[in-house]
Amino acid sequence: MTLILQAEHLTKIYGAEHAVKDVSFSLAEKSSTALIGPNGAGKTTTLSMLAGLLNQTTGTISLNGETNPDVRKSIGFLPQYPQFFSWLTALEFTEMAAKLSGMDSKHAKIEAQKTLEFVGLGEALKKKTGTFSGGMKQRLGLAQAIVHKPKLLLLDEPVSALDPVGRREVMDLLKNLQQDMTILYSTHILNDAEEMTDQLLFLRKGELVEQGSLGDVRAKYDSPRYLVEFTSEEDALNFAARAPWKVSYRGTLGLIDITNGLPEMKDLLGYLAGSGLTVRKAERQTASLEEIFLKVAGRR
Amino acid sequence: MRDLLVLFQKEWRENTRNYKILWIPLIFVFFGITEPVTNHYLPQILEAVGNIPEDAMFPFPEFTAAQILMSTMGQYQFIGMLVLVLGFMGTISRERKNGTGTLLYVRPISFFSYFLSKWKVVSIIAIGSVWLGLLTSWYYTELLFGNVPASDFFAFAGTYSVWILFVVTVVLAASAWLPTGGAAGVSLALVLVIQIIDSLLGTYWTISPWKISTYATQWLTGSPTMGDFWWSMAVTIIAIIALMIFGTWMSKRNASKTKV
């Protein structure tokens, strides 16, 4: 596993405020990393520093072993709300982007067209970007970020502005890209992070409060439990009162949480079978990323 | 320097597609026509408008051809400068403000190319507009007032072009430095306000970029004092180069203020 990017003790201070505080992480080649955290956690600031738009106050960024290099040569960047010159067409813009990243004119034109087709803008090549919808802009933003085949792709909320269909499509595109590029993306849509990530970085108030693979983070914050659903609230109340484990319940449907002193599944089922209560469903649950998120984000 | 070419093309497309390449020259040409024409037909215009007592006699001033060209330039010195400042004050600051700059700044461009591409396009439009306007004015002056020798005219328009380049550079450097509103304020102060101060107190000095337009007009009636003229030209060109370096530096420094 080769490391492509290493950020060490990255800090950005505005006046007296620490927008990003002592953040260190590394990205392995062709891995995908999700940067998650509540609004104002410093996700965009972190990405801007990696993209070379902002200078860090302290700390170092190494790319391919080179310390504080001109990152602009190796990255593709998609801002959260990409803005285009409204008077250029999608093809003109993407072509310009490719040329500015050092591609020669002939290749730039071919690659621009191919990339636009890849992101699903094949029909809109000659349309002025000023007429584009939000979803089209997001796709064009992705196209300009990948047209020059960068090693490292930095995406700020790549799918948050899209409808469910568009989100699905863009996630599939990103999975496709992952075969050739290292991807670091921020998101607050946790399903997406859950779907495509080798590494999670949790930011809160500018600090990296948790990092690791999805499995590791889940194991750390997971509090396994059983959820038993009864047909009536009465049965739920009965269960809560008589069961040999610590039980909490909520709702008229008789939802039962077993949060403490976890039994084996077979013991629970055996107990339920002998209790005469009418059970609709009994399942073992693991924490979703959203629950982990709330735990990490809310941790004092 | 390939990025310069690509960025130049982008700037050129921008100014063609937002029609600045059309309406800015039109304004200069408009004043190039109206100055000679209205001055020539002033008596007839006043008569047609009426309200002048039958027996009133006005000694209408007799303008020379040179004076007409000078008054065309006088219009440019106020309205023309206003057009250039307001038309181009957002050239760089707007790209930061609306975030379109972001996707340029994350690419390996040199900020000198970035500034220079804009400077070239704006200079071409400004100089082109001024020359079109002055040539039109020269033509109508010839028709209605009399001859201004070509050598005088070219010395006049050529000298004035250096002032126009100075103005363009001031506007772009201010736009690189400040948000659009501030850029407009600084540019108007440097171009118009100092111009007035220079004309009020300027007898105390002879070498300054704000004297260039005066020296330009002196070519029409004779020639400016050579020492003062060349020194002012040299100072102006140095100022232009310094402002370009400043503009490049500010474009780079302020790139981090772009909307992400």
XYZ file of C-alpha atoms in Angstrom:
560
model
C 0.000 0.000 0.000
C 1.673 3.166 -1.191
C 0.811 6.417 0.475
C 0.059 9.163 -1.990
C -0.718 11.983 0.401
C 0.286 12.711 3.946
C -1.037 15.593 5.968
C 0.767 16.257 9.209
C -0.405 18.550 11.985
C -2.400 20.640 9.544
C -3.665 23.781 11.237
C -5.499 26.804 9.886
C -6.079 29.792 12.133
C -8.287 32.741 11.208
C -7.658 35.477 13.735
C -8.242 33.719 17.027
C -10.315 30.923 15.591
C -8.932 27.501 14.775
C -10.763 26.455 11.623
C -8.655 23.322 11.437
C -6.583 22.151 14.365
C -3.670 19.726 14.215
C -5.140 17.339 11.663
C -2.971 14.428 10.525
C -3.904 11.651 8.152
C -2.650 9.867 5.083
C -4.258 8.568 1.920
C -3.243 5.290 0.329
C -3.037 5.077 -3.425
C -6.367 4.356 -5.115
C -8.227 4.375 -1.836
C -11.301 6.373 -1.115
C -11.665 8.384 2.022
C -14.745 10.083 3.354
C -14.354 13.283 5.318
C -17.397 13.631 7.499
C -18.496 15.966 10.210
C -21.207 18.499 11.041
C -21.436 21.852 9.278
C -18.573 24.139 10.191
C -16.334 21.255 11.207
C -13.583 22.376 8.837
C -14.150 19.959 5.967
C -14.044 22.605 3.233
C -11.077 24.362 4.846
C -9.169 21.076 4.938
C -9.939 20.345 1.295
C -9.005 23.905 0.284
C -5.622 23.524 1.927
C -5.014 20.216 0.173
C -6.074 21.810 -3.117
C -3.554 24.607 -2.679
C -6.217 27.318 -2.459
C -5.413 28.099 1.152
C -2.062 28.072 2.876
C -2.017 26.206 6.136
C -0.951 28.201 9.183
C 1.242 25.338 10.333
C 1.736 21.727 9.378
C 2.916 19.997 6.233
C 1.381 18.316 3.239
C 3.414 15.718 1.359
C 2.398 14.428 -2.003
C 4.233 11.416 -3.406
C 6.898 11.979 -0.793
C 7.469 15.610 -1.746
C 6.874 18.071 1.075
C 4.677 21.116 0.394
C 4.742 20.677 -3.377
C 2.675 22.557 -5.981
C -0.259 20.230 -5.441
C -2.167 21.832 -8.314
C -0.343 19.648 -10.822
C -1.582 16.382 -9.355
C -5.095 17.082 -8.200
C -8.600 17.488 -9.485
C -10.858 19.617 -7.319
C -14.616 19.883 -7.202
C -15.889 22.661 -4.922
C -19.208 22.290 -3.165
C -20.909 24.804 -5.443
C -18.848 24.856 -8.637
C -19.249 28.125 -10.543
C -18.658 28.320 -14.265
C -18.241 31.112 -16.763
C -21.838 31.295 -17.946
C -20.820 32.361 -21.451
C -18.708 29.258 -22.132
C -20.187 25.974 -23.326
C -19.600 22.792 -21.347
C -17.146 21.574 -23.958
C -15.262 24.878 -24.132
C -14.953 24.989 -20.366
C -13.778 21.400 -19.962
C -11.340 21.829 -22.810
C -9.927 24.958 -21.210
C -9.596 23.126 -17.895
C -7.683 20.298 -19.571
C -5.357 22.708 -21.377
C -4.666 24.697 -18.220
C -3.636 21.451 -16.570
C -1.070 20.953 -19.279
C -2.827 18.847 -21.890
C -2.114 19.699 -25.525
C -4.950 21.059 -27.647
C -5.701 17.904 -29.572
C -5.889 15.651 -26.533
C -7.740 18.288 -24.537
C -10.572 18.342 -27.046
C -10.869 14.555 -27.265
C -10.607 14.044 -23.510
C -13.066 16.846 -22.769
C -15.656 15.279 -24.999
C -15.063 11.771 -23.602
C -15.217 13.003 -20.020
C -18.428 14.932 -20.582
C -20.010 11.856 -22.057
C -18.746 9.818 -19.115
C -20.471 12.118 -16.609
C -23.666 12.091 -18.636
C -23.457 15.476 -20.330
C -23.081 14.109 -23.852
C -26.247 15.894 -24.906
C -25.184 19.262 -23.525
C -21.676 19.647 -24.957
C -22.521 22.793 -26.908
C -24.825 24.354 -24.337
C -23.773 27.431 -22.405
C -23.102 26.567 -18.784
C -25.256 29.521 -17.742
C -28.331 27.506 -18.706
C -27.333 24.449 -16.639
C -29.400 23.070 -13.757
C -27.809 22.320 -10.392
C -27.377 18.657 -11.239
C -25.753 19.425 -14.585
C -23.363 21.864 -12.913
C -22.343 19.193 -10.445
C -21.630 16.795 -13.301
C -19.690 19.423 -15.215
C -17.784 20.129 -12.014
C -16.868 16.482 -11.803
C -15.886 16.457 -15.486
C -13.454 19.367 -15.076
C -11.989 17.695 -11.999
C -11.167 14.439 -13.784
C -10.550 15.505 -17.386
C -6.775 15.760 -16.902
C -6.636 12.371 -15.113
C -5.272 13.606 -11.783
C -3.786 11.214 -9.286
C -5.767 12.671 -6.431
C -9.377 13.721 -6.627
C -10.678 16.128 -3.978
C -14.440 16.458 -3.887
C -16.365 18.773 -1.586
C -19.856 17.383 -1.073
C -20.005 15.820 -4.528
C -23.550 14.523 -4.253
C -25.344 16.662 -1.671
C -26.898 18.922 -4.294
C -28.288 16.069 -6.359
C -31.651 14.326 -6.391
C -31.707 10.599 -5.502
C -31.336 9.483 -9.124
C -28.455 11.840 -9.799
C -26.836 10.868 -6.517
C -26.994 7.192 -7.446
C -25.443 7.904 -10.854
C -22.652 10.069 -9.521
C -21.815 7.543 -6.804
C -21.517 4.888 -9.510
C -19.247 7.204 -11.514
C -17.059 7.729 -8.481
C -16.815 3.993 -7.839
C -15.694 3.657 -11.423
C -13.055 6.345 -10.987
C -11.701 4.738 -7.873
C -9.926 2.179 -10.018
C -7.601 4.910 -11.345
C -7.565 7.626 -8.729
C -7.253 8.288 -5.051
C -10.426 9.956 -3.869
C -10.973 12.161 -0.846
C -14.471 13.494 -0.512
C -16.445 15.266 2.136
C -20.056 14.499 2.727
C -22.791 14.723 5.271
C -24.878 12.100 3.515
C -23.757 9.131 5.492
C -25.307 6.459 3.327
C -22.948 7.545 0.587
C -19.953 7.422 2.860
C -21.025 3.986 3.990
C -21.202 2.850 0.407
C -17.809 3.899 -0.844
C -15.092 4.322 1.683
C -11.883 2.667 2.754
C -11.216 5.203 5.439
C -13.339 7.549 7.484
C -12.141 10.872 8.820
C -14.415 12.500 11.375
C -13.946 16.208 11.874
C -15.540 18.135 14.671
C -14.851 21.804 15.386
C -11.707 21.611 13.303
C -10.323 18.578 15.070
C -9.939 15.101 13.700
C -11.821 13.216 16.389
C -11.920 9.791 14.808
C -10.333 8.010 11.911
C -10.027 4.490 10.627
C -11.735 2.032 8.346
C -15.493 1.842 8.444
C -15.214 -1.548 10.177
C -12.847 -0.256 12.877
C -14.911 2.815 13.602
C -18.072 0.783 13.685
C -16.560 -1.758 16.081
C -15.495 1.068 18.370
C -18.821 2.839 18.548
C -21.169 0.011 17.946
C -23.391 -0.878 20.869
C -25.046 -4.062 19.734
C -28.636 -4.591 20.794
C -31.734 -6.515 20.031
C -34.911 -5.036 18.847
C -38.047 -6.995 19.584
C -41.328 -5.872 18.164
C -44.647 -7.088 19.550
C -48.098 -6.900 18.105
C -49.497 -5.024 21.106
C -48.215 -2.524 23.601
C -49.462 -4.740 26.392
C -47.123 -7.552 25.404
C -44.286 -5.061 25.172
C -45.027 -3.823 28.681
C -45.198 -7.385 29.947
C -41.882 -8.210 28.355
C -40.245 -5.117 29.809
C -41.491 -5.955 33.254
C -40.647 -9.678 33.306
C -37.652 -10.231 31.062
C -34.422 -11.216 32.866
C -32.433 -8.544 30.969
C -32.394 -4.788 31.184
C -35.034 -3.630 28.752
C -36.308 -0.283 27.609
C -39.316 0.169 25.423
C -40.913 2.899 23.428
C -43.878 3.374 21.166
C -47.344 1.921 21.047
C -46.155 -0.882 18.804
C -44.194 -2.296 21.624
C -40.649 -1.722 20.523
C -38.224 -3.173 22.956
C -34.585 -2.250 23.269
C -32.249 -4.533 25.068
C -29.333 -2.324 25.813
C -27.555 -4.052 28.619
C -26.414 -7.507 29.591
C -26.718 -8.909 26.127
C -27.983 -12.494 25.858
C -27.338 -14.924 23.058
C -29.899 -14.826 20.289
C -31.000 -18.360 21.025
C -31.598 -17.537 24.704
C -33.728 -14.572 23.717
C -35.708 -16.596 21.222
C -36.113 -19.421 23.747
C -37.411 -16.952 26.313
C -39.800 -15.355 23.823
C -41.102 -18.745 22.692
C -41.910 -19.763 26.268
C -43.384 -16.406 27.306
C -46.657 -16.630 25.388
C -46.134 -13.087 24.024
C -46.982 -12.407 20.385
C -43.744 -11.439 18.667
C -43.740 -9.769 15.267
C -40.014 -9.369 14.833
C -36.781 -9.893 16.711
C -33.477 -8.710 15.324
C -29.918 -7.946 16.290
C -28.912 -4.447 15.210
C -25.610 -2.757 14.532
C -25.184 0.969 14.676
C -25.584 2.760 11.360
C -22.989 5.315 10.372
C -25.547 7.920 11.265
C -25.674 6.767 14.854
C -21.892 6.664 14.980
C -21.871 10.138 13.503
C -24.205 11.435 16.177
C -22.114 9.808 18.845
C -18.848 11.185 17.547
C -20.283 14.595 16.737
C -21.957 14.903 20.105
C -19.040 13.614 22.149
C -17.754 16.123 24.603
C 3.483 30.403 -21.124
C 0.914 28.208 -22.822
C -1.514 29.042 -20.038
C -1.301 32.678 -21.168
C -2.667 31.714 -24.561
C -5.480 29.617 -23.101
C -6.442 32.326 -20.616
C -6.248 34.991 -23.311
C -8.689 33.007 -25.410
C -11.013 32.727 -22.419
C -10.866 36.500 -21.777
C -11.411 37.226 -25.427
C -14.471 34.980 -25.547
C -15.809 36.628 -22.415
C -15.534 40.141 -23.804
C -16.939 39.121 -27.168
C -19.877 37.260 -25.698
C -20.820 39.962 -23.220
C -20.559 42.513 -26.066
C -18.009 44.723 -24.319
C -16.054 44.504 -27.530
C -18.991 46.296 -29.155
C -20.465 48.803 -26.763
C -17.261 50.257 -25.378
C -15.914 51.249 -28.816
C -19.382 52.577 -29.691
C -19.305 55.018 -26.784
C -15.911 56.344 -27.818
C -16.984 56.610 -31.456
C -20.168 58.388 -30.382
C -18.184 61.160 -28.699
C -15.783 61.176 -31.621
C -18.706 62.148 -33.829
C -20.719 64.407 -31.541
C -17.842 66.701 -30.525
C -17.089 68.014 -34.031
C -20.682 67.820 -35.242
C -22.395 69.611 -32.358
C -19.692 72.266 -32.215
C -20.045 72.926 -35.895
C -23.823 73.058 -35.949
C -24.215 74.826 -32.609
C -25.589 78.075 -34.160
C -28.146 76.152 -36.249
C -29.106 73.986 -33.288
C -29.705 77.008 -31.086
C -31.723 78.660 -33.815
C -33.873 75.585 -34.344
C -34.522 75.238 -30.644
C -35.761 78.834 -30.642
C -36.251 81.158 -27.669
C -33.544 83.467 -28.922
C -34.614 87.120 -29.458
C -34.565 88.057 -33.144
C -32.002 90.801 -32.809
C -29.713 89.029 -30.302
C -26.227 88.581 -31.595
C -24.028 85.871 -30.166
C -20.370 85.886 -30.826
C -20.044 82.138 -31.369
C -16.541 81.056 -30.601
C -14.547 80.027 -33.616
C -12.942 76.663 -32.916
C -9.822 75.467 -34.605
C -9.562 71.865 -35.797
C -7.008 71.145 -33.054
C -9.352 72.441 -30.382
C -12.071 70.050 -31.529
C -9.756 67.061 -31.161
C -8.730 68.351 -27.738
C -12.325 68.624 -26.635
C -13.007 65.084 -27.863
C -10.172 63.968 -25.638
C -11.693 66.084 -22.877
C -14.852 63.979 -23.124
C -12.784 60.807 -22.974
C -10.965 62.113 -19.930
C -14.203 62.102 -17.994
C -16.873 59.915 -19.602
C -14.377 57.615 -21.306
C -12.472 57.031 -18.079
C -15.746 56.352 -16.264
C -16.648 53.759 -18.907
C -13.263 52.048 -18.631
C -13.301 51.991 -14.840
C -16.900 50.806 -14.504
C -16.605 48.411 -17.422
C -13.527 46.615 -16.132
C -13.471 47.168 -12.358
C -14.659 43.601 -11.698
C -12.330 41.850 -14.125
C -10.482 39.991 -11.366
C -12.471 40.720 -8.198
C -15.683 39.376 -9.721
C -14.082 35.993 -10.381
C -13.189 35.742 -6.716
C -16.572 36.970 -5.537
C -18.729 34.629 -7.609
C -16.360 31.683 -7.317
C -15.611 31.237 -11.017
C -11.962 31.897 -10.198
C -11.756 28.802 -7.980
C -11.648 26.377 -10.877
C -8.835 28.407 -12.458
C -6.811 28.835 -9.282
C -6.695 25.092 -8.540
C -4.977 24.515 -11.878
C -1.246 24.983 -12.360
C -1.526 28.470 -13.881
C 0.983 31.219 -13.302
C -0.665 34.265 -11.823
C 1.386 36.473 -14.087
C -0.253 34.790 -17.077
C -3.601 35.191 -15.357
C -3.105 38.933 -14.876
C -1.417 39.476 -18.223
C -4.159 37.688 -20.180
C -6.710 40.093 -18.739
C -4.429 43.089 -19.198
C -3.896 42.279 -22.856
C -7.577 41.881 -23.677
C -8.667 44.977 -21.749
C -5.824 46.999 -23.293
C -6.787 45.901 -26.795
C -10.395 46.943 -26.200
C -9.473 50.246 -24.541
C -6.789 51.283 -27.014
C -8.906 50.084 -29.941
C -11.902 52.078 -28.696
C -9.870 55.236 -28.168
C -8.239 55.018 -31.596
C -11.535 54.316 -33.342
C -13.072 57.272 -31.534
C -10.192 59.642 -32.232
C -9.956 58.605 -35.891
C -13.686 59.258 -36.276
C -13.281 62.611 -34.609
C -10.314 63.440 -36.819
C -12.370 62.601 -39.911
C -15.327 64.808 -38.937
C -12.983 67.559 -37.831
C -11.365 67.458 -41.241
C -14.793 67.715 -42.897
C -16.203 70.449 -40.709
C -13.267 72.460 -39.350
C -10.103 71.876 -41.250
C -6.929 69.966 -41.428
C -4.928 68.472 -38.585
C -1.679 67.074 -40.004
C -1.351 63.297 -39.745
C 1.973 63.550 -37.910
C 0.379 65.792 -35.259
C -2.589 63.457 -34.948
C -0.521 60.293 -34.550
C 1.796 61.908 -32.010
C -1.305 63.056 -30.101
C -3.151 59.707 -30.227
C 0.034 57.726 -29.582
C 0.899 59.747 -26.497
C -2.671 59.537 -25.247
C -2.562 55.712 -25.670
C 0.155 55.500 -23.007
C -2.202 57.246 -20.584
C -4.939 54.758 -21.527
C -2.583 51.843 -20.785
C -1.836 53.448 -17.425
C -5.565 53.677 -16.664
C -6.187 50.064 -17.706
C -3.343 48.866 -15.490
C -4.616 50.896 -12.531
C -8.106 49.419 -12.906
C -6.873 45.817 -13.187
C -4.375 46.117 -10.349
C -7.114 47.608 -8.146
C -9.428 44.763 -9.126
C -6.753 42.238 -8.189
C -6.211 44.008 -4.876
C -9.721 44.842 -3.630
C -13.343 43.768 -3.967
C -15.138 45.316 -6.938
C -16.512 48.329 -5.036
C -13.133 49.179 -3.563
C -11.480 48.663 -6.924
C -13.874 51.162 -8.507
C -13.239 53.684 -5.728
C -9.469 53.435 -5.922
C -9.479 53.542 -9.726
C -11.753 56.586 -9.886
C -9.643 58.330 -7.259
C -6.416 57.585 -9.121
C -7.776 58.417 -12.555
C -10.273 61.248 -12.038
C -9.591 62.843 -8.665
C -5.809 63.019 -9.010
C -6.366 64.278 -12.550
C -8.263 67.262 -11.113
C -5.680 67.825 -8.379
C -2.923 67.662 -10.970
C -4.634 70.217 -13.155
C -5.218 72.563 -10.185
C -1.828 72.328 -8.506
C 0.132 70.813 -11.332
C 2.035 73.967 -12.184
C 4.438 73.038 -9.416
C 5.643 69.902 -11.183
C 6.044 68.746 -14.742
C 6.750 65.041 -14.547
C 3.739 62.832 -13.798
C 1.501 60.259 -15.512
C -1.394 62.698 -15.069
C 0.422 65.182 -17.324
C 0.474 62.749 -20.261
C -2.910 63.842 -21.620
C -1.834 67.512 -21.500
C 1.369 66.682 -23.339
C -0.671 64.697 -25.864
C -2.741 67.764 -26.728
C 0.376 69.907 -27.024
C 1.394 67.853 -30.074
C -1.605 69.406 -31.858
C -0.457 72.976 -31.400
C 3.286 72.532 -31.370
C 5.179 70.166 -29.171
C 5.564 69.594 -25.428
C 8.817 70.383 -23.660
C 10.861 67.361 -24.616
C 12.557 66.732 -21.271
C 9.279 66.857 -19.327
C 7.522 64.778 -21.971
C 10.037 61.929 -22.050
C 10.472 61.875 -18.291
C 6.714 61.651 -17.826
C 6.530 58.862 -20.374
C 9.323 56.982 -18.594
C 7.700 57.444 -15.183
C 4.352 56.270 -16.570
C 5.810 53.165 -18.164
C 7.652 52.306 -14.945
C 4.391 52.837 -13.056
C 2.609 50.494 -15.487
C 5.205 47.765 -14.972
C 5.138 48.232 -11.202
C 1.339 48.046 -11.186
C 1.432 44.860 -13.253
C 3.776 43.250 -10.751
C 1.561 44.458 -7.924
C -1.529 43.115 -9.719
C 0.071 39.709 -10.241
C 1.118 39.529 -6.616
C -2.330 40.544 -5.403
C -4.083 38.070 -7.722
C -1.994 35.324 -6.184
C -2.364 36.496 -2.601
C -6.112 36.985 -2.913
C -6.721 33.688 -4.695
C -7.462 32.175 -1.292
C -10.380 34.624 -0.931
C -12.239 33.034 -3.798
C -15.623 31.572 -2.935
C -15.223 27.803 -2.575
